[in-house]
XYZ file of C-alpha atoms in Angstrom:
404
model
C 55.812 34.774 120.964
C 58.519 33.563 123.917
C 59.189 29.766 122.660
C 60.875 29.000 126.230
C 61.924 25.056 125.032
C 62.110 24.406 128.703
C 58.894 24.653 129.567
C 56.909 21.546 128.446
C 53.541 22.179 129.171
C 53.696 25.923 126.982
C 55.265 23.726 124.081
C 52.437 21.476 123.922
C 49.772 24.658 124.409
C 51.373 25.897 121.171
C 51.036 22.327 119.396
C 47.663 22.114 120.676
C 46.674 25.574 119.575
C 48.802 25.273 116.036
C 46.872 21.694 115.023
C 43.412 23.471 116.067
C 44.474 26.018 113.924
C 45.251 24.085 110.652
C 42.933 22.201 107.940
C 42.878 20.491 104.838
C 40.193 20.202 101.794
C 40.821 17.290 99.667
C 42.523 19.372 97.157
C 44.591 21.618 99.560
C 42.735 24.513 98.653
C 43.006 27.304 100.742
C 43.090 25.867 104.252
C 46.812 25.673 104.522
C 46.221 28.181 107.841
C 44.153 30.608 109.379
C 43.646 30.814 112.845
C 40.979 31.051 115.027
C 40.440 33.043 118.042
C 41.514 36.578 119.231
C 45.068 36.176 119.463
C 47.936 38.961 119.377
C 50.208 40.284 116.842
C 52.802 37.438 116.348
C 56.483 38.533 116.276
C 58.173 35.271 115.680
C 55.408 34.347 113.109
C 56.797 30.897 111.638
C 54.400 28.367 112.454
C 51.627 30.718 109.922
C 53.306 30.821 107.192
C 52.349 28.390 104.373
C 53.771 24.803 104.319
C 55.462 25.260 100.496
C 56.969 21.971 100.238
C 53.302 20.867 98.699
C 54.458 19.978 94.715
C 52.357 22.241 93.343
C 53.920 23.771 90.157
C 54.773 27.146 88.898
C 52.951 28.318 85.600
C 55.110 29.249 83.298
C 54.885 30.698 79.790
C 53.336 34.028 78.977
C 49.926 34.896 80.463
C 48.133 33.439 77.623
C 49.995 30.172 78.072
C 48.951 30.502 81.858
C 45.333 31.113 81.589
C 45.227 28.220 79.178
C 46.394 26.072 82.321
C 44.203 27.259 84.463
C 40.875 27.754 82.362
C 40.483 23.777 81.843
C 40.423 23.472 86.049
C 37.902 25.742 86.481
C 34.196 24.796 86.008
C 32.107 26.412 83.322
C 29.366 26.658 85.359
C 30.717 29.182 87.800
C 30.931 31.300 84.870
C 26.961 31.529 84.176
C 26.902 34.381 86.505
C 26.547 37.993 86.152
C 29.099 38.829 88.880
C 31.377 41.929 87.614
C 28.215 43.237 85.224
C 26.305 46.160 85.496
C 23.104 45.304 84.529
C 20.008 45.224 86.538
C 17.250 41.775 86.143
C 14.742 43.673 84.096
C 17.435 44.239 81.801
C 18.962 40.922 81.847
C 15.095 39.767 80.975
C 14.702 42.091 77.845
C 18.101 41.245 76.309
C 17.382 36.964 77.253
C 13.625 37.731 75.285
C 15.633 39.318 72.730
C 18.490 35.963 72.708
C 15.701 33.559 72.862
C 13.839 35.231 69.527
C 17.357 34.948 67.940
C 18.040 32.352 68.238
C 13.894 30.352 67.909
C 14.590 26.989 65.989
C 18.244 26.439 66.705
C 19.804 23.143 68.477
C 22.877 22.751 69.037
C 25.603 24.905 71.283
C 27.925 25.951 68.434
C 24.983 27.260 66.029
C 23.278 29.576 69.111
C 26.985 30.729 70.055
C 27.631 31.128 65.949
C 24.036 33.262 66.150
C 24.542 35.472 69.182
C 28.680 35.995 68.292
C 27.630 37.095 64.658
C 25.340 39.627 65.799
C 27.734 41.409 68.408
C 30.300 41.652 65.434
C 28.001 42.816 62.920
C 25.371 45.083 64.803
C 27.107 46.922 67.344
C 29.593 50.242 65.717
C 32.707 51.003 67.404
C 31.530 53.997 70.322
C 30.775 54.923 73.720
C 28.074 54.581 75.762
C 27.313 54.680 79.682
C 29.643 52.758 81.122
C 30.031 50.191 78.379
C 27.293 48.538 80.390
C 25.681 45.660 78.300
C 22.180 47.411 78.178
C 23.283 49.829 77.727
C 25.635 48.808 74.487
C 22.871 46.225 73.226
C 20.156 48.822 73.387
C 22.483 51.694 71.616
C 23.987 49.190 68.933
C 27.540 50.613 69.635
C 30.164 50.376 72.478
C 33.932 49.963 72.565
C 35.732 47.014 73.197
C 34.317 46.777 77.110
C 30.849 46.835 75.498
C 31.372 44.727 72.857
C 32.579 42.020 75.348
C 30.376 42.972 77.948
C 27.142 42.378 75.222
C 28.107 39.390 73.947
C 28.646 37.798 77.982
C 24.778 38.937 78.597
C 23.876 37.112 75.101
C 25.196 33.967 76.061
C 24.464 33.594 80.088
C 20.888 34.319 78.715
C 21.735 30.850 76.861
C 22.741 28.799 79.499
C 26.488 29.425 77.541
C 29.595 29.995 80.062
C 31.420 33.367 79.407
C 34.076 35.378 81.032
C 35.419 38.717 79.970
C 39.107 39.397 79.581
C 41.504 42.354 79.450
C 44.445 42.496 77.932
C 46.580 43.933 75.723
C 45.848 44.042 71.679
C 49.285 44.012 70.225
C 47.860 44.664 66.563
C 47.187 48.062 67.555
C 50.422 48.927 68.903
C 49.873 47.108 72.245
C 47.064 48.908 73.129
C 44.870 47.620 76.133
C 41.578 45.667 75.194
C 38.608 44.041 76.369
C 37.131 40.278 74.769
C 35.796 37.088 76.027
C 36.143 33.518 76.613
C 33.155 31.090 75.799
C 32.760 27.961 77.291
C 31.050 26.412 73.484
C 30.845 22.613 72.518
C 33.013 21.305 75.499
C 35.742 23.385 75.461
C 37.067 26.822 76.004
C 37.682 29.292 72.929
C 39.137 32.890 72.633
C 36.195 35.360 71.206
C 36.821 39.110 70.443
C 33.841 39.990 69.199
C 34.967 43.493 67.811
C 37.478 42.387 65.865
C 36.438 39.221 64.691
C 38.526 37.002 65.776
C 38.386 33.115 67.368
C 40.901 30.872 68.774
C 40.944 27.726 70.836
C 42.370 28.722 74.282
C 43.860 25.530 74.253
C 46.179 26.520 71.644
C 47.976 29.738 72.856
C 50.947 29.825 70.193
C 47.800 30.732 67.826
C 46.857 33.935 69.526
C 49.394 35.445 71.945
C 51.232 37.987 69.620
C 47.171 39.089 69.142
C 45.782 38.984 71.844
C 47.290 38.741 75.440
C 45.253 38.586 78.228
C 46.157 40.106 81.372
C 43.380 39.651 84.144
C 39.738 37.940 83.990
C 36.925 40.182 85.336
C 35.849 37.238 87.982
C 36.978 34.775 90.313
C 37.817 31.435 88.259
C 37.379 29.501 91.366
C 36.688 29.563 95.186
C 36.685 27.862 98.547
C 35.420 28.266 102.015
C 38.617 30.485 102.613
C 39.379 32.320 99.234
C 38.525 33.291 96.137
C 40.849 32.986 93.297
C 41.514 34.575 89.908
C 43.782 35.345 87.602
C 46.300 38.488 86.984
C 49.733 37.544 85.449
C 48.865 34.486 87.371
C 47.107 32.772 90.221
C 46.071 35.175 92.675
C 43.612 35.736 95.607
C 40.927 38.275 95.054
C 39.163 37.928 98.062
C 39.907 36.644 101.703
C 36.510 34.928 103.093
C 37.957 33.575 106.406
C 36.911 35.948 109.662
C 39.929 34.280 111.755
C 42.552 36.927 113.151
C 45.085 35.321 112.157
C 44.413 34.003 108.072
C 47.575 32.180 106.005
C 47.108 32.797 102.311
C 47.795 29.236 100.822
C 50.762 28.576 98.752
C 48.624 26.998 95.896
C 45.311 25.966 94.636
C 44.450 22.974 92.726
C 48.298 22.175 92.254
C 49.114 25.449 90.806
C 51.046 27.787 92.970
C 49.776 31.162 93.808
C 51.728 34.248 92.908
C 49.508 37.313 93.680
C 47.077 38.826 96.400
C 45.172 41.343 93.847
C 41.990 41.605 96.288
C 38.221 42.718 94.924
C 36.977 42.898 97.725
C 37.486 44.165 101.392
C 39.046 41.554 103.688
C 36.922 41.213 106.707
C 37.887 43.734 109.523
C 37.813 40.629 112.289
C 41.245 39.371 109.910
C 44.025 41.512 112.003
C 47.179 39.339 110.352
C 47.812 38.092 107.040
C 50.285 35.206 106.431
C 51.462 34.622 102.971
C 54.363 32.551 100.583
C 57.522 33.002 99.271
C 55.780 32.580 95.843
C 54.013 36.030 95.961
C 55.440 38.366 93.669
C 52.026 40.485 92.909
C 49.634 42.990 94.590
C 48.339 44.564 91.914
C 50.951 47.380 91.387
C 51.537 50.567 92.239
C 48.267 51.955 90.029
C 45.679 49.517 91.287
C 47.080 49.498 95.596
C 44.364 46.711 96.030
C 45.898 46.187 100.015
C 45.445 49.740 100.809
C 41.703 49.977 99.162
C 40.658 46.483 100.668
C 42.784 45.498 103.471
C 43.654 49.087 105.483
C 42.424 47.644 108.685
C 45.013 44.762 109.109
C 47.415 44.798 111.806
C 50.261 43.177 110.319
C 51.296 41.607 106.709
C 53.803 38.819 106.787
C 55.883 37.136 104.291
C 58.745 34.867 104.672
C 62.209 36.316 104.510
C 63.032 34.110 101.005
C 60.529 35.928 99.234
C 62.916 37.765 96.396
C 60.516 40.961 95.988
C 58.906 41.889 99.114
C 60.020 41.777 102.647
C 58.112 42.631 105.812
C 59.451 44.388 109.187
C 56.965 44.834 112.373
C 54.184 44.148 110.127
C 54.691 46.969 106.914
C 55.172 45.496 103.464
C 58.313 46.699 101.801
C 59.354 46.287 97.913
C 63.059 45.147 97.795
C 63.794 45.800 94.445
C 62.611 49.674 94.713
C 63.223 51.882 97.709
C 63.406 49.497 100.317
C 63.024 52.271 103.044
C 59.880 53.513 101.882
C 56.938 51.027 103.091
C 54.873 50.112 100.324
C 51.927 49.370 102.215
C 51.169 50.055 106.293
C 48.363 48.053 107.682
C 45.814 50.304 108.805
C 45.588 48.799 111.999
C 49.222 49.311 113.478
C 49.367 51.855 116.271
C 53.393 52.540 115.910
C 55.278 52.941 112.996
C 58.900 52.501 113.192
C 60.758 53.768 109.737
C 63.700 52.102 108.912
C 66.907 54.747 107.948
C 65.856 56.907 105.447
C 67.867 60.642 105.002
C 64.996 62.562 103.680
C 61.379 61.546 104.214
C 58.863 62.764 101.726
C 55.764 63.790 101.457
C 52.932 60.945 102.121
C 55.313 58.138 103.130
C 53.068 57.812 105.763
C 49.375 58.120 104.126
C 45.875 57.100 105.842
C 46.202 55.037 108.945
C 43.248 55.257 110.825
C 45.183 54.016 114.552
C 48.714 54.964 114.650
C 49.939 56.638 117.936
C 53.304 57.100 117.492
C 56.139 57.456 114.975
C 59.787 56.622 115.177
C 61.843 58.181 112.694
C 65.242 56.931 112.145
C 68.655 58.297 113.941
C 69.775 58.957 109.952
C 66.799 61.391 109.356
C 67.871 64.849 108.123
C 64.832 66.313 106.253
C 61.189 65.336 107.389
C 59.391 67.631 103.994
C 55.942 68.942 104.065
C 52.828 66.507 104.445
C 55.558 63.788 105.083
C 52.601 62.509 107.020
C 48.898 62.900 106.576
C 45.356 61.759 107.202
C 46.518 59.812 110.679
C 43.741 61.018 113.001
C 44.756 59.538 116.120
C 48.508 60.522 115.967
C 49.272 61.415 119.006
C 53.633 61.675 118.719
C 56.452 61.312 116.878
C 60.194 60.876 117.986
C 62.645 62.357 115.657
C 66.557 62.985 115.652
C 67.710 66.211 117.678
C 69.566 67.350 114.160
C 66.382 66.767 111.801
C 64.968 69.776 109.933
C 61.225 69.793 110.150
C 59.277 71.306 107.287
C 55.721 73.561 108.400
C 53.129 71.175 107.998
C 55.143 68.000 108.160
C 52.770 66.412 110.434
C 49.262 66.751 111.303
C 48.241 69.922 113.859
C 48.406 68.990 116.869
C 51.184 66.087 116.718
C 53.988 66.488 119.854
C 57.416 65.997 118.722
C 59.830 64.487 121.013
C 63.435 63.798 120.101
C 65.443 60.612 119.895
């Protein structure tokens, strides 16, 4: 973008086309950006980013002590749905006939959650089953933790109860990762892990942190007309629901700043840039690459240069505390890569993008290794250093190389 301060009328273009671009909900949830139209990749992207001088507060704690901020801000009716469960309506129907027989004569909340919880705990054995799906579990009166949790959601949506399923880590057991639930029962929110027995009051995390620490919740806890939002180590967006091509990623929601993009689901291909905080530490690590499975067809990422663990350059996402030459993630819709100095390049540091054309390798290049770069179909050339050594196979068949 050429910002030429001499030239009135382009200034107020830009002010025109960056207050068309903005909006608030009451709450400032989620329209802190996002930008309508077709425009072009933005190299002096400031105006996108975030406004972070909102209040909104950092949670703080460990993740139990987060999600016990957040849980009494969401509404317990979102959580009446079936989202993130494999179950089919004809199932759902059989195990709610089976709920509503167990439960035939009883009136309040805590006495049908009492019924359906005791059951789960006392019916089901420890063992595996399809998929830990809740029919499947319920039907086959065993399951692990996943089914145990998983059974007892069905039981009490098929009560008009609000449940969410959690994993996390069961420290008991050496740390070992684990599945339970949270029950919306009697007004408030309580901690249920219905293979092991055991109930808390989320309200009171000091009680059942060294137990049982969450670490993600299997749905959204809220959404907007822009995002949805859940929770892994902390506030995140799971899914991006604006078709701008330009979208900002707001810096909180409901007061609470926002610390993750750990997406669920694909991020509309019209969405060509992504604008986020300083405050975003997460993208779901380097086991669960949640950009590269649901955002490969962006054209650029962008973050603001304060951020203390990532950093952006022409668009790639780059982790500062690792290898900061490697790019952690390449949008797939950039059409040149430039690599920033690197001696050796290994294999797949450039992995699956769909439109690249060219590649500039770094003057400091010595060694470009075998499959350095795959699965880049319309790679056309790459430009390396007169004094690199190229390994056979290094890039796709086909690829001209040109030097420096």
């Amino acid at each position: 973008m050429n910002w030429n301060m001499r030239n009135k009328l382009g200034i107020l273009g830009l002010a025109l086309l960056f207050m068309m671009s903005c909006s608030d909900s009451a709450n400032g949830e989620g329209d802190n950006g996002g930008n309508g139209g077709d425009l072009p990749s933005v190299t002096e992207p400031g105006s996108f980013f975030p406004d972070e001088n909102d209040g909104s507060r950092m949670l703080s704690g460990n993740d139990a002590e987060k999600l016990s901020e957040l849980m009494p801000i969401a509404d317990p009716k979102y959580f009446l749905s079936l989202k993130a469960m494999e179950i089919t309506e004809k199932e759902f129907n059989e195990m709610k006939a089976f709920t509503d027989d167990l439960v035939t004569g009883l009136n309040s909340e805590k006495e049908i959650f009492e019924t359906l919880y005791n059951w789960v705990n006392k019916n089901l054995q420890y063992g595996e089953v399809e998929r830990q799906r809740p029919y499947a579990a319920w039907k086959n009166r065993k399951g692990n933790c996943q089914g145990y949790s998983n059974t007892l959601r069905v039981f009490c949506i098929s009560q008009g109860i609000p449940c969410v399923g959690i994993n996390g880590w069961l420290y008991a057991d050496g740390g070992m990762g684990h599945a339970w639930t949270y029950a919306y029962v009697g007004g408030e929110w309580g901690v249920y892990d219905a293979l092991n027995g055991f109930e808390y009051s989320v309200g009171k995390p000091d009680t059942y942190a060294g137990m049982l620490l969450p670490y993600s919740v299997d749905m959204p806890l809220f959404e907007d007309d822009g995002f949805k939002y859940g929770f892994n180590k902390g506030l995140v967006v799971q899914a991006v629901k604006k078709i701008d091509s330009v979208v900002t990623v707001p810096n909180f929601y409901a007061g609470v700043r926002i610390t993750g993009v750990v997406l669920e689901e694909d991020v509309p291909e019209t969405v060509k840039d992504l604008y986020l905080s300083s405050s975003i530490s997460d993208f779901g690590g380097n086991e669960n690459p949640t950009l590269k499975q649901h955002a490969s067809m962006l054209r650029g990422l962008f973050i603001p240069e304060k951020n203390r663990t990532w950093e952006t350059e022409d668009g790639i996402l780059y982790e500062r505390n690792f290898n900061s030459a490697i790019p952690y993630f390449i949008p797939g819709g950039i059409e040149v890569i430039r690599l920033r100095p690197m001696t050796t390049v290994a294999k797949n540091v450039i992995y699956g993008c769909p439109h690249v054309k060219e590649i500039y390798f770094d003057a400091s290049t010595r060694m470009i290794e075998a499959w350095a770069v795959e699965n880049c179909p319309e790679l056309k050339t790459v430009y390396v250093p007169a004094s690199c050594e190229i390994a056979d196979q290094a890039f796709p068949e086909g690829v001209v190389v040109k030097t420096l």
